[in-house]
């Protein structure tokens, strides 16, 4: 049980570290700014979740998360330096993959600490979204979560699939995998077909005030 | 006792959620970016206060805060979609109202946890200010707290009125209401007459360095 | 023992408050925006460290930190108002000095709470770096930690010197002072000679995608 939790966590950490490193590269950062941005993206969301749950912060007694970040960041640097192009949507893909891992793992951790299903899905979403939000704020970009394409909705959807399957009596590992796959597919579909949920857009041109 | 605390909290949450939703509208955000911004504005400051007090985070065992956010956000969306204009200073008014609730409630909560009066007023100010700061940072605006008009000063003033009345033996509910009204009036006056406390401005034009 | 810890902490707080006040001045902020920015810079990093360690937040039962912030901020305001210029790199110098105090103090506090050396150095670096990051984000500047010049590297270097000397049996106070001086000298050298660790720069001009 515990072992695949830990591997999912490490995988999520690694892909978010890759996404942070790519963001550093796109913003022409040098030196260990890469390490800072990779770490913040990778552990920001999980740290916030653990603080709110009043749980020991995930990496406080476990160096393996940092090894995952270092390996992912250095691997990405070597890859970027040796290839001249990276497909345009690589950052988005790794972000989606990290999102899938973190949202489901975060939802489960919150349930383990006895929160309601609703709060658990919210904390799962925060685990997945907040590292990237800090990354984007530090890079002075509009956070990806606001750039449409169902970002927060996919997180909530994945959490609902996972907790719904649990409620139907499905055992934990298949329910987790189903939740992760559902989240990833919806997110990739939203990116590919640029799905959005318009809320205000209809009236925008007619409004007097921006 | 406890019951009006909870209602003040819900009211503060709701008006900050409205302020977050209006900020999302001004920044032409679509979909659930609205929900994210409404939630961050509404629970950001209180969450930070509770983490620092090492208290259970206010919403961790209570779904009613989320219902308040959802209702406030959806109500605001419907209102904005159906009216073509919103008075220019609506965002500022709701921000001031939420500020009044949160600063006094936050000051009281800190006192309950045994802090000094000074730290209690600071934590009350953080409760009121930090949600809006995160909102403004995510929208890439200069935080409202820095756009003059006595923003932080009004919070400290409200906290001083409240704790001063408590020290004079006034009972809790009237002291709270007096603190909230004092804070709200000073803030609205500061907005209306654009009151500021100039610190550096005199010399700015003469300085060689920006 | 405890007494010099407290004085180092107060000194670090004061120089970071000066750095925050100077940042407020450069951004033409008025009124108590100065106090907000001075406080955030001064206590942001240490607060985050204490939250992660699940330690009582450093200033929650101790008003002296706020007196240090007020005195430092008011002193800086008086100085800036009465002199027409401030040497261009003053902000960077005070930032480096605060960094030296906070990184070493933060590393020690983490060790006191039983973390591994690696996590202690990371938490020390966070103590030193995060207040300034929040300051820069609120001022909408690219965080100083990303503007090259070995910022994060100097923190890690100082932490390694300190924990290395401890491991070699050097007693605590001389090891701390050596770590602080080593950190400060490397940081000042990096600023003076604009040292960087290029990671991606070589290939940047040849890449198709920014």
Coordinates of C-alpha atoms in Angstrom, one line a residue:
Chain A
X1 CA 0.0 0.0 0.0
X2 CA 2.4 2.6 1.3
X3 CA 5.0 1.8 -1.3
X4 CA 3.0 2.8 -4.4
X5 CA 1.8 6.0 -2.6
X6 CA 5.5 7.0 -2.3
X7 CA 6.2 6.2 -5.9
X8 CA 3.2 8.2 -7.2
X9 CA 4.4 11.1 -5.0
X10 CA 7.9 10.9 -6.4
X11 CA 6.6 10.7 -9.9
X12 CA 4.4 13.7 -9.4
X13 CA 7.3 15.6 -7.8
X14 CA 9.6 14.7 -10.7
X15 CA 7.2 15.8 -13.5
X16 CA 6.4 19.1 -11.7
X17 CA 10.2 19.6 -11.3
X18 CA 10.5 19.1 -15.1
X19 CA 7.7 21.6 -15.6
X20 CA 9.4 24.2 -13.3
X21 CA 12.8 23.7 -15.1
X22 CA 11.1 24.2 -18.5
X23 CA 9.5 27.4 -17.1
X24 CA 12.9 28.6 -16.0
X25 CA 14.3 27.9 -19.4
X26 CA 11.5 29.7 -21.2
X27 CA 12.2 32.7 -18.9
X28 CA 15.9 32.6 -19.6
X29 CA 16.9 32.1 -16.0
X30 CA 20.4 31.0 -15.3
X31 CA 22.1 29.1 -12.5
X32 CA 20.3 27.8 -9.5
X33 CA 17.2 29.9 -10.3
X34 CA 16.3 26.6 -12.1
X35 CA 16.6 24.7 -8.9
X36 CA 14.5 27.2 -7.0
X37 CA 11.8 27.2 -9.6
X38 CA 11.8 23.4 -10.0
X39 CA 11.6 22.9 -6.2
X40 CA 8.8 25.5 -5.7
X41 CA 6.7 23.9 -8.5
X42 CA 7.3 20.4 -7.2
X43 CA 6.8 20.8 -3.5
X44 CA 4.7 24.0 -3.2
X45 CA 1.3 22.4 -3.5
X46 CA 2.0 19.5 -1.3
X47 CA 3.6 21.7 1.4
X48 CA 0.5 23.9 1.5
X49 CA -1.8 20.9 1.7
X50 CA 0.2 19.4 4.6
X51 CA 0.3 22.8 6.5
X52 CA -3.5 23.0 6.2
X53 CA -3.9 19.4 7.3
X54 CA -1.5 20.1 10.2
X55 CA 0.4 17.0 8.9
X56 CA 4.2 16.8 8.9
X57 CA 5.3 18.4 5.7
X58 CA 5.9 15.6 3.2
X59 CA 9.7 16.3 2.6
X60 CA 10.7 17.2 6.1
X61 CA 11.9 13.7 7.0
X62 CA 12.6 12.4 3.6
X63 CA 15.4 13.4 1.3
X64 CA 14.2 11.3 -1.6
X65 CA 11.9 14.1 -2.8
X66 CA 15.0 16.3 -3.3
X67 CA 16.9 13.6 -5.1
X68 CA 13.8 13.3 -7.4
X69 CA 13.9 17.1 -8.0
X70 CA 17.6 17.2 -8.7
X71 CA 17.6 14.3 -11.1
X72 CA 14.5 15.6 -12.9
X73 CA 16.0 19.1 -13.2
X74 CA 19.4 18.0 -14.3
X75 CA 18.0 15.6 -16.8
X76 CA 15.8 18.3 -18.2
X77 CA 18.7 20.8 -18.4
X78 CA 20.8 18.2 -20.3
X79 CA 18.0 17.4 -22.6
X80 CA 17.3 21.1 -23.3
X81 CA 20.9 21.9 -23.9
X82 CA 21.4 19.1 -26.4
X83 CA 18.3 19.4 -28.4
X84 CA 17.5 22.7 -30.1
X85 CA 13.8 22.5 -29.9
X86 CA 11.2 21.1 -27.5
X87 CA 7.6 20.5 -28.8
X88 CA 5.5 23.6 -28.0
X89 CA 3.2 21.8 -25.6
X90 CA 5.7 19.8 -23.6
X91 CA 5.3 22.1 -20.5
X92 CA 1.6 21.7 -20.6
X93 CA 1.8 17.9 -20.9
X94 CA 4.1 17.5 -17.9
X95 CA 2.0 19.9 -16.0
X96 CA -1.1 17.8 -16.7
X97 CA 0.7 14.6 -15.7
X98 CA 1.9 16.1 -12.4
X99 CA -1.6 17.4 -11.8
X100 CA -3.1 14.0 -12.2
X101 CA -0.7 12.5 -9.6
X102 CA -0.9 15.3 -7.1
X103 CA -4.7 15.8 -7.1
X104 CA -5.5 12.2 -6.5
X105 CA -2.7 11.7 -3.9
X106 CA -3.7 14.9 -2.2
X107 CA -7.4 13.9 -2.1
X108 CA -6.4 10.6 -0.5
X109 CA -4.2 12.2 2.1
X110 CA -6.9 14.6 3.1
X111 CA -9.4 11.7 3.4
X112 CA -6.8 9.9 5.6
X113 CA -6.8 12.9 7.9
X114 CA -10.6 12.7 8.2
X115 CA -11.9 15.6 6.2
X116 CA -15.2 15.6 4.4
X117 CA -15.2 14.5 0.7
X118 CA -15.7 18.1 -0.4
X119 CA -12.8 19.4 1.5
X120 CA -10.7 16.5 0.4
X121 CA -11.3 17.2 -3.3
X122 CA -10.5 20.9 -2.6
X123 CA -7.2 20.0 -0.9
X124 CA -6.4 17.6 -3.7
X125 CA -7.0 20.4 -6.2
X126 CA -4.8 22.8 -4.1
X127 CA -2.0 20.2 -4.0
X128 CA -2.1 20.0 -7.8
X129 CA -2.6 23.7 -8.6
X130 CA -0.7 25.7 -6.0
X131 CA 2.9 24.7 -7.0
X132 CA 2.2 25.8 -10.5
X133 CA 0.5 29.0 -9.4
X134 CA 3.6 29.9 -7.3
X135 CA 5.8 29.0 -10.3
X136 CA 3.7 31.3 -12.6
X137 CA 3.6 34.2 -10.1
X138 CA 7.4 34.0 -9.7
X139 CA 7.8 34.1 -13.5
X140 CA 5.3 37.0 -13.7
X141 CA 3.0 35.0 -16.0
X142 CA -0.8 34.8 -15.7
X143 CA -1.2 31.6 -13.7
X144 CA -2.0 28.6 -16.0
X145 CA -5.0 27.9 -13.8
X146 CA -6.6 31.1 -15.2
X147 CA -5.7 30.6 -18.8
X148 CA -8.9 28.7 -19.4
X149 CA -9.0 25.2 -20.6
X150 CA -10.8 23.7 -17.7
X151 CA -7.8 23.7 -15.4
X152 CA -9.5 23.7 -12.1
X153 CA -12.5 21.8 -13.4
X154 CA -10.3 18.8 -14.5
X155 CA -8.9 18.6 -10.9
X156 CA -12.4 18.6 -9.4
X157 CA -13.5 16.1 -12.0
X158 CA -10.6 13.7 -11.2
X159 CA -11.3 14.0 -7.4
X160 CA -15.0 13.3 -8.0
X161 CA -14.2 10.2 -10.1
X162 CA -11.8 8.9 -7.4
X163 CA -14.1 9.6 -4.4
X164 CA -17.1 8.3 -6.3
X165 CA -15.4 5.0 -7.2
X166 CA -14.4 4.7 -3.5
X167 CA -18.0 5.3 -2.5
X168 CA -19.1 2.6 -4.9
X169 CA -16.8 0.1 -3.1
X170 CA -14.0 0.0 -5.7
X171 CA -10.7 -0.7 -3.9
X172 CA -8.1 2.0 -3.5
X173 CA -5.4 1.4 -6.2
X174 CA -7.8 0.9 -9.2
X175 CA -9.9 3.9 -8.0
X176 CA -6.7 6.0 -7.9
X177 CA -5.6 5.0 -11.3
X178 CA -9.0 5.6 -12.8
X179 CA -9.1 9.0 -11.2
X180 CA -5.7 9.9 -12.5
X181 CA -6.4 8.7 -16.0
X182 CA -9.8 10.5 -16.1
X183 CA -8.2 13.7 -14.9
X184 CA -5.3 13.4 -17.4
X185 CA -7.6 12.6 -20.4
X186 CA -10.0 15.5 -19.7
X187 CA -7.1 17.9 -19.2
X188 CA -5.4 16.8 -22.5
X189 CA -8.7 17.0 -24.3
X190 CA -9.3 20.5 -22.9
X191 CA -5.8 21.6 -24.1
X192 CA -6.2 20.0 -27.6
X193 CA -9.7 21.4 -28.3
X194 CA -9.3 24.5 -26.2
X195 CA -12.4 23.8 -24.1
X196 CA -13.5 26.6 -21.8
X197 CA -16.5 27.4 -19.7
X198 CA -17.4 31.0 -20.7
X199 CA -18.8 32.9 -17.7
X200 CA -18.5 36.6 -18.5
X201 CA -17.4 36.7 -22.1
X202 CA -20.7 37.3 -23.7
X203 CA -21.2 40.7 -22.3
X204 CA -17.6 41.9 -22.2
X205 CA -17.6 44.0 -25.3
X206 CA -20.7 45.8 -24.3
X207 CA -19.5 46.8 -20.8
X208 CA -18.5 50.3 -20.2
X209 CA -16.0 49.4 -17.5
X210 CA -13.1 47.0 -18.1
Chain B
X1 CA -21.9 33.9 21.5
X2 CA -20.5 31.3 19.0
X3 CA -23.4 31.7 16.6
X4 CA -22.9 35.4 15.7
X5 CA -19.1 34.7 15.3
X6 CA -20.0 32.1 12.7
X7 CA -22.4 34.5 10.9
X8 CA -19.9 37.3 10.8
X9 CA -17.4 34.9 9.4
X10 CA -19.8 33.7 6.7
X11 CA -20.6 37.3 5.8
X12 CA -17.0 38.3 5.5
X13 CA -16.3 35.2 3.4
X14 CA -19.2 36.0 1.1
X15 CA -18.3 39.7 0.5
X16 CA -14.6 38.7 -0.2
X17 CA -15.9 36.1 -2.6
X18 CA -17.9 38.8 -4.3
X19 CA -14.8 41.0 -4.5
X20 CA -12.8 38.1 -5.9
X21 CA -15.5 37.4 -8.5
X22 CA -15.6 41.0 -9.6
X23 CA -11.8 41.0 -9.9
X24 CA -12.1 37.9 -12.1
X25 CA -14.6 39.8 -14.2
X26 CA -12.4 42.9 -14.5
X27 CA -9.6 40.6 -15.7
X28 CA -11.8 38.9 -18.3
X29 CA -11.3 35.4 -16.7
X30 CA -13.6 32.6 -17.8
X31 CA -14.8 29.4 -16.3
X32 CA -13.8 28.3 -12.9
X33 CA -10.9 30.8 -12.7
X34 CA -13.8 32.8 -11.1
X35 CA -14.2 30.1 -8.4
X36 CA -10.5 30.0 -7.7
X37 CA -10.2 33.7 -7.4
X38 CA -13.3 34.0 -5.3
X39 CA -12.1 31.2 -2.9
X40 CA -8.5 32.6 -2.6
X41 CA -9.8 36.1 -1.8
X42 CA -12.3 34.7 0.7
X43 CA -10.3 32.1 2.6
X44 CA -6.7 33.2 2.0
X45 CA -6.3 35.6 4.9
X46 CA -8.1 33.5 7.5
X47 CA -6.2 30.4 6.4
X48 CA -2.9 32.2 6.9
X49 CA -4.0 33.5 10.4
X50 CA -5.0 30.0 11.5
X51 CA -1.7 28.4 10.2
X52 CA 0.2 31.0 12.2
X53 CA -2.0 30.5 15.3
X54 CA -1.5 26.7 14.8
X55 CA -5.3 26.6 15.0
X56 CA -7.4 24.1 12.9
X57 CA -7.9 25.9 9.6
X58 CA -11.4 27.5 9.7
X59 CA -12.9 25.6 6.7
X60 CA -11.3 22.2 7.3
X61 CA -14.3 20.8 9.2
X62 CA -17.0 23.1 7.9
X63 CA -18.4 23.0 4.4
X64 CA -20.6 26.1 5.0
X65 CA -17.8 28.4 4.0
X66 CA -17.8 26.9 0.6
X67 CA -21.5 27.1 0.2
X68 CA -21.1 30.8 1.1
X69 CA -18.4 31.2 -1.6
X70 CA -20.4 29.4 -4.3
X71 CA -23.6 31.3 -3.6
X72 CA -21.8 34.6 -3.5
X73 CA -19.8 33.9 -6.7
X74 CA -22.8 32.6 -8.7
X75 CA -25.0 35.5 -7.5
X76 CA -22.4 38.0 -8.6
X77 CA -22.0 36.2 -12.0
X78 CA -25.7 36.4 -12.6
X79 CA -25.8 40.0 -11.6
X80 CA -22.9 41.0 -13.8
X81 CA -24.3 39.1 -16.8
X82 CA -27.7 40.8 -16.5
X83 CA -26.7 44.3 -15.8
X84 CA -24.5 46.1 -18.2
X85 CA -22.7 48.3 -15.7
X86 CA -21.6 48.1 -12.2
X87 CA -20.8 51.3 -10.2
X88 CA -17.1 52.0 -10.5
X89 CA -16.3 51.6 -6.8
X90 CA -18.4 48.5 -6.1
X91 CA -15.2 46.3 -5.8
X92 CA -13.8 48.8 -3.3
X93 CA -16.9 48.8 -1.2
X94 CA -17.2 45.1 -0.9
X95 CA -13.5 44.9 -0.2
X96 CA -14.0 47.4 2.7
X97 CA -16.9 45.5 4.1
X98 CA -15.1 42.2 4.1
X99 CA -12.1 43.9 5.6
X100 CA -14.2 45.2 8.5
X101 CA -15.5 41.7 9.3
X102 CA -12.3 39.9 8.9
X103 CA -10.0 42.2 10.8
X104 CA -12.2 42.3 13.9
X105 CA -12.9 38.5 13.8
X106 CA -9.2 37.8 13.3
X107 CA -8.2 40.0 16.1
X108 CA -10.7 38.2 18.4
X109 CA -9.5 34.8 17.3
X110 CA -5.9 35.7 18.0
X111 CA -6.9 37.0 21.5
X112 CA -8.7 33.7 22.1
X113 CA -5.4 31.9 21.4
X114 CA -3.6 34.0 24.0
X115 CA -1.5 36.4 21.9
X116 CA -0.6 39.9 23.0
X117 CA -2.9 42.8 21.9
X118 CA -0.3 44.0 19.4
X119 CA 0.1 40.6 17.8
X120 CA -3.7 40.1 17.8
X121 CA -4.2 43.4 15.9
X122 CA -1.4 42.4 13.4
X123 CA -3.1 38.9 12.9
X124 CA -6.4 40.6 12.4
X125 CA -4.9 42.9 9.8
X126 CA -3.4 39.9 8.1
X127 CA -6.7 38.1 8.1
X128 CA -8.3 41.1 6.3
X129 CA -5.5 42.0 4.0
X130 CA -3.8 38.8 2.8
X131 CA -6.7 37.3 0.8
X132 CA -6.9 40.4 -1.2
X133 CA -3.1 40.6 -1.6
X134 CA -3.1 37.1 -3.1
X135 CA -6.0 38.0 -5.3
X136 CA -4.2 41.1 -6.6
X137 CA -0.9 39.2 -7.1
X138 CA -2.7 36.5 -9.1
X139 CA -4.3 39.2 -11.2
X140 CA -0.9 40.8 -11.6
X141 CA -2.2 44.1 -10.2
X142 CA -0.4 46.2 -7.6
X143 CA -1.9 45.0 -4.4
X144 CA -4.7 47.3 -3.2
X145 CA -3.0 47.5 0.2
X146 CA -0.2 49.5 -1.6
X147 CA -2.5 51.8 -3.6
X148 CA -2.6 54.3 -0.8
X149 CA -5.8 55.4 0.9
X150 CA -4.9 54.2 4.4
X151 CA -5.6 50.6 3.7
X152 CA -3.4 49.0 6.4
X153 CA -4.0 52.0 8.7
X154 CA -7.7 51.4 8.7
X155 CA -7.2 47.8 9.7
X156 CA -4.9 48.8 12.6
X157 CA -7.4 51.5 13.6
X158 CA -10.3 49.1 13.7
X159 CA -8.3 46.6 15.8
X160 CA -7.3 49.4 18.2
X161 CA -10.9 50.6 18.6
X162 CA -12.0 47.0 19.3
X163 CA -9.3 46.0 21.7
X164 CA -9.5 49.5 23.4
X165 CA -13.2 49.1 24.0
X166 CA -12.6 45.6 25.4
X167 CA -10.0 47.0 27.7
X168 CA -12.5 49.6 28.9
X169 CA -14.9 46.8 29.9
X170 CA -17.3 47.0 27.0
X171 CA -18.8 43.6 26.3
X172 CA -17.7 41.7 23.2
X173 CA -20.6 42.1 20.7
X174 CA -21.0 45.9 21.0
X175 CA -17.2 46.3 20.9
X176 CA -17.0 44.2 17.8
X177 CA -19.7 46.1 16.0
X178 CA -18.1 49.4 17.0
X179 CA -14.7 48.2 15.7
X180 CA -16.2 47.1 12.4
X181 CA -18.2 50.3 11.9
X182 CA -15.1 52.4 12.8
X183 CA -13.0 50.5 10.3
X184 CA -15.6 50.7 7.6
X185 CA -16.2 54.4 8.0
X186 CA -12.5 55.3 8.0
X187 CA -11.9 53.1 4.9
X188 CA -14.8 54.6 3.0
X189 CA -13.8 58.1 4.0
X190 CA -10.2 57.3 2.8
X191 CA -11.5 56.1 -0.5
X192 CA -13.9 59.1 -1.0
X193 CA -11.4 61.8 -0.1
X194 CA -8.4 59.9 -1.3
X195 CA -6.6 60.2 2.1
X196 CA -3.0 59.1 2.2
X197 CA -0.1 59.4 4.5
X198 CA 2.7 60.6 2.3
X199 CA 6.1 59.3 3.5
X200 CA 8.5 59.6 0.6
X201 CA 6.6 61.7 -1.9
X202 CA 8.0 65.1 -1.1
X203 CA 11.5 64.3 -2.2
X204 CA 10.7 62.0 -5.1
X205 CA 11.1 64.4 -7.9
X206 CA 14.4 65.6 -6.7
X207 CA 16.0 62.2 -6.4
X208 CA 18.6 61.0 -8.9
X209 CA 17.6 57.4 -8.5
X210 CA 14.1 56.0 -9.1
Chain C
X1 CA 23.5 30.7 24.2
X2 CA 20.0 31.8 23.7
X3 CA 20.8 35.5 24.0
X4 CA 23.0 35.8 20.9
X5 CA 20.5 33.8 18.9
X6 CA 17.9 36.4 19.7
X7 CA 20.2 39.3 18.8
X8 CA 21.2 37.7 15.5
X9 CA 17.5 37.2 14.8
X10 CA 16.7 40.9 15.6
X11 CA 19.6 42.1 13.5
X12 CA 18.4 39.9 10.5
X13 CA 14.9 41.2 11.0
X14 CA 16.1 44.8 11.1
X15 CA 18.2 44.7 8.0
X16 CA 15.5 42.9 6.0
X17 CA 13.0 45.6 7.2
X18 CA 15.5 48.2 5.9
X19 CA 15.6 46.4 2.6
X20 CA 11.8 46.3 2.5
X21 CA 11.5 50.0 3.3
X22 CA 14.0 50.8 0.5
X23 CA 12.0 48.7 -1.9
X24 CA 8.9 50.6 -0.9
X25 CA 10.7 53.8 -1.6
X26 CA 12.0 52.7 -5.0
X27 CA 8.4 51.8 -5.9
X28 CA 7.1 55.2 -4.7
X29 CA 4.8 53.7 -2.1
X30 CA 3.3 56.0 0.5
X31 CA 2.0 55.6 4.0
X32 CA 1.9 52.3 5.7
X33 CA 2.6 50.4 2.6
X34 CA 6.1 50.9 3.8
X35 CA 5.3 49.1 7.1
X36 CA 3.6 46.3 5.2
X37 CA 6.5 45.7 2.9
X38 CA 9.1 46.1 5.7
X39 CA 7.2 43.5 7.8
X40 CA 6.7 41.0 5.0
X41 CA 10.3 41.1 4.0
X42 CA 11.5 40.8 7.6
X43 CA 9.2 38.1 8.9
X44 CA 8.1 36.3 5.7
X45 CA 10.9 33.8 5.5
X46 CA 11.1 32.9 9.2
X47 CA 7.4 32.5 9.4
X48 CA 7.4 30.0 6.5
X49 CA 10.3 28.1 8.1
X50 CA 8.4 27.9 11.5
X51 CA 5.2 26.8 9.8
X52 CA 7.0 24.0 8.0
X53 CA 8.9 22.9 11.2
X54 CA 5.5 23.1 13.0
X55 CA 7.3 25.4 15.5
X56 CA 5.6 28.3 17.2
X57 CA 6.0 31.2 14.8
X58 CA 8.9 33.3 15.9
X59 CA 7.1 36.5 16.6
X60 CA 3.8 35.1 18.0
X61 CA 4.9 35.6 21.6
X62 CA 7.5 38.2 21.2
X63 CA 6.8 41.9 20.4
X64 CA 10.5 42.8 20.1
X65 CA 10.6 41.8 16.5
X66 CA 8.0 44.4 15.7
X67 CA 9.9 47.1 17.6
X68 CA 12.9 46.1 15.5
X69 CA 10.9 46.5 12.3
X70 CA 9.4 49.8 13.3
X71 CA 12.7 51.3 14.4
X72 CA 14.4 50.1 11.2
X73 CA 11.7 51.3 9.0
X74 CA 11.3 54.7 10.6
X75 CA 15.1 55.2 10.7
X76 CA 15.3 54.4 7.0
X77 CA 12.5 56.7 6.1
X78 CA 14.2 59.6 8.0
X79 CA 17.5 58.8 6.3
X80 CA 15.9 58.7 2.9
X81 CA 14.0 61.9 3.4
X82 CA 17.0 63.8 4.6
X83 CA 19.6 62.7 2.1
X84 CA 18.9 63.2 -1.6
X85 CA 20.8 60.1 -2.8
X86 CA 21.4 56.6 -1.6
X87 CA 24.3 54.6 -3.1
X88 CA 22.9 52.4 -5.9
X89 CA 23.7 49.1 -4.3
X90 CA 22.5 49.8 -0.7
X91 CA 19.5 47.6 -1.1
X92 CA 21.6 44.7 -2.3
X93 CA 24.1 45.1 0.6
X94 CA 21.4 45.1 3.3
X95 CA 19.7 42.2 1.5
X96 CA 23.0 40.3 1.6
X97 CA 23.5 41.0 5.3
X98 CA 20.0 39.9 6.2
X99 CA 20.5 36.8 4.1
X100 CA 23.6 35.9 6.0
X101 CA 21.9 36.1 9.4
X102 CA 18.7 34.4 8.4
X103 CA 20.2 31.5 6.5
X104 CA 22.5 30.4 9.3
X105 CA 19.9 31.0 12.0
X106 CA 17.3 29.1 10.0
X107 CA 19.7 26.2 9.4
X108 CA 20.4 26.0 13.2
X109 CA 16.7 26.1 14.1
X110 CA 15.9 23.3 11.7
X111 CA 18.7 21.2 13.1
X112 CA 17.3 21.9 16.6
X113 CA 14.0 20.4 15.4
X114 CA 15.8 17.2 14.2
X115 CA 15.8 17.5 10.5
X116 CA 18.6 16.1 8.3
X117 CA 21.5 18.4 7.4
X118 CA 20.2 18.6 3.8
X119 CA 16.7 19.7 4.8
X120 CA 18.2 22.1 7.4
X121 CA 20.2 23.8 4.7
X122 CA 17.1 24.0 2.5
X123 CA 15.0 25.5 5.4
X124 CA 17.8 28.0 6.1
X125 CA 17.9 29.0 2.5
X126 CA 14.1 29.4 2.6
X127 CA 14.3 31.6 5.7
X128 CA 16.7 33.8 3.9
X129 CA 15.2 33.9 0.5
X130 CA 11.4 33.8 0.9
X131 CA 10.8 37.2 2.6
X132 CA 12.6 38.9 -0.2
X133 CA 10.7 36.8 -2.8
X134 CA 7.4 37.9 -1.4
X135 CA 8.7 41.5 -1.3
X136 CA 9.7 41.3 -5.0
X137 CA 6.4 39.6 -6.0
X138 CA 4.4 42.3 -4.2
X139 CA 6.5 45.0 -6.0
X140 CA 6.0 43.2 -9.3
X141 CA 9.7 42.8 -9.8
X142 CA 11.5 39.7 -11.0
X143 CA 12.5 38.1 -7.6
X144 CA 16.2 39.0 -6.8
X145 CA 16.7 35.2 -6.3
X146 CA 16.3 34.9 -10.1
X147 CA 18.4 37.9 -11.1
X148 CA 21.5 35.7 -11.3
X149 CA 24.6 36.4 -9.2
X150 CA 24.6 33.2 -7.3
X151 CA 21.8 34.2 -4.9
X152 CA 20.5 30.7 -4.0
X153 CA 24.0 29.3 -4.3
X154 CA 25.5 31.6 -1.7
X155 CA 22.8 30.5 0.8
X156 CA 23.6 26.8 0.2
X157 CA 27.3 27.6 0.5
X158 CA 26.8 29.4 3.8
X159 CA 24.8 26.5 5.1
X160 CA 27.3 23.9 4.0
X161 CA 30.2 25.9 5.7
X162 CA 28.2 26.1 8.9
X163 CA 27.1 22.5 9.1
X164 CA 30.5 21.3 7.8
X165 CA 32.3 23.2 10.7
X166 CA 29.8 21.7 13.2
X167 CA 30.5 18.3 11.8
X168 CA 34.2 18.9 12.3
X169 CA 33.6 19.6 16.0
X170 CA 33.8 23.5 15.9
X171 CA 31.6 24.9 18.6
X172 CA 28.4 26.7 17.6
X173 CA 29.1 30.4 17.9
X174 CA 32.4 30.4 15.8
X175 CA 30.8 28.1 13.3
X176 CA 27.8 30.4 12.9
X177 CA 30.0 33.5 12.5
X178 CA 32.2 31.7 9.9
X179 CA 29.1 30.6 8.0
X180 CA 27.6 34.1 8.0
X181 CA 30.9 35.7 6.9
X182 CA 31.5 33.1 4.2
X183 CA 27.9 33.6 2.9
X184 CA 28.2 37.4 3.0
X185 CA 31.6 37.5 1.2
X186 CA 30.5 35.1 -1.6
X187 CA 27.3 37.1 -2.1
X188 CA 29.1 40.5 -2.2
X189 CA 31.8 39.0 -4.5
X190 CA 29.0 37.7 -6.8
X191 CA 27.3 41.1 -6.9
X192 CA 30.6 43.0 -7.5
X193 CA 31.9 40.7 -10.3
X194 CA 28.4 39.7 -11.5
X195 CA 29.2 36.0 -11.1
X196 CA 26.6 33.7 -12.6
X197 CA 26.2 30.0 -13.3
X198 CA 25.0 29.8 -16.9
X199 CA 22.8 26.9 -17.5
X200 CA 20.8 27.5 -20.6
X201 CA 22.4 30.6 -22.0
X202 CA 24.6 29.0 -24.5
X203 CA 21.8 27.8 -26.7
X204 CA 19.4 30.5 -26.2
X205 CA 20.0 32.5 -29.4
X206 CA 19.7 29.3 -31.5
X207 CA 16.4 28.2 -30.1
X208 CA 13.2 28.5 -32.1
X209 CA 11.0 29.0 -29.1
X210 CA 11.5 31.5 -26.4

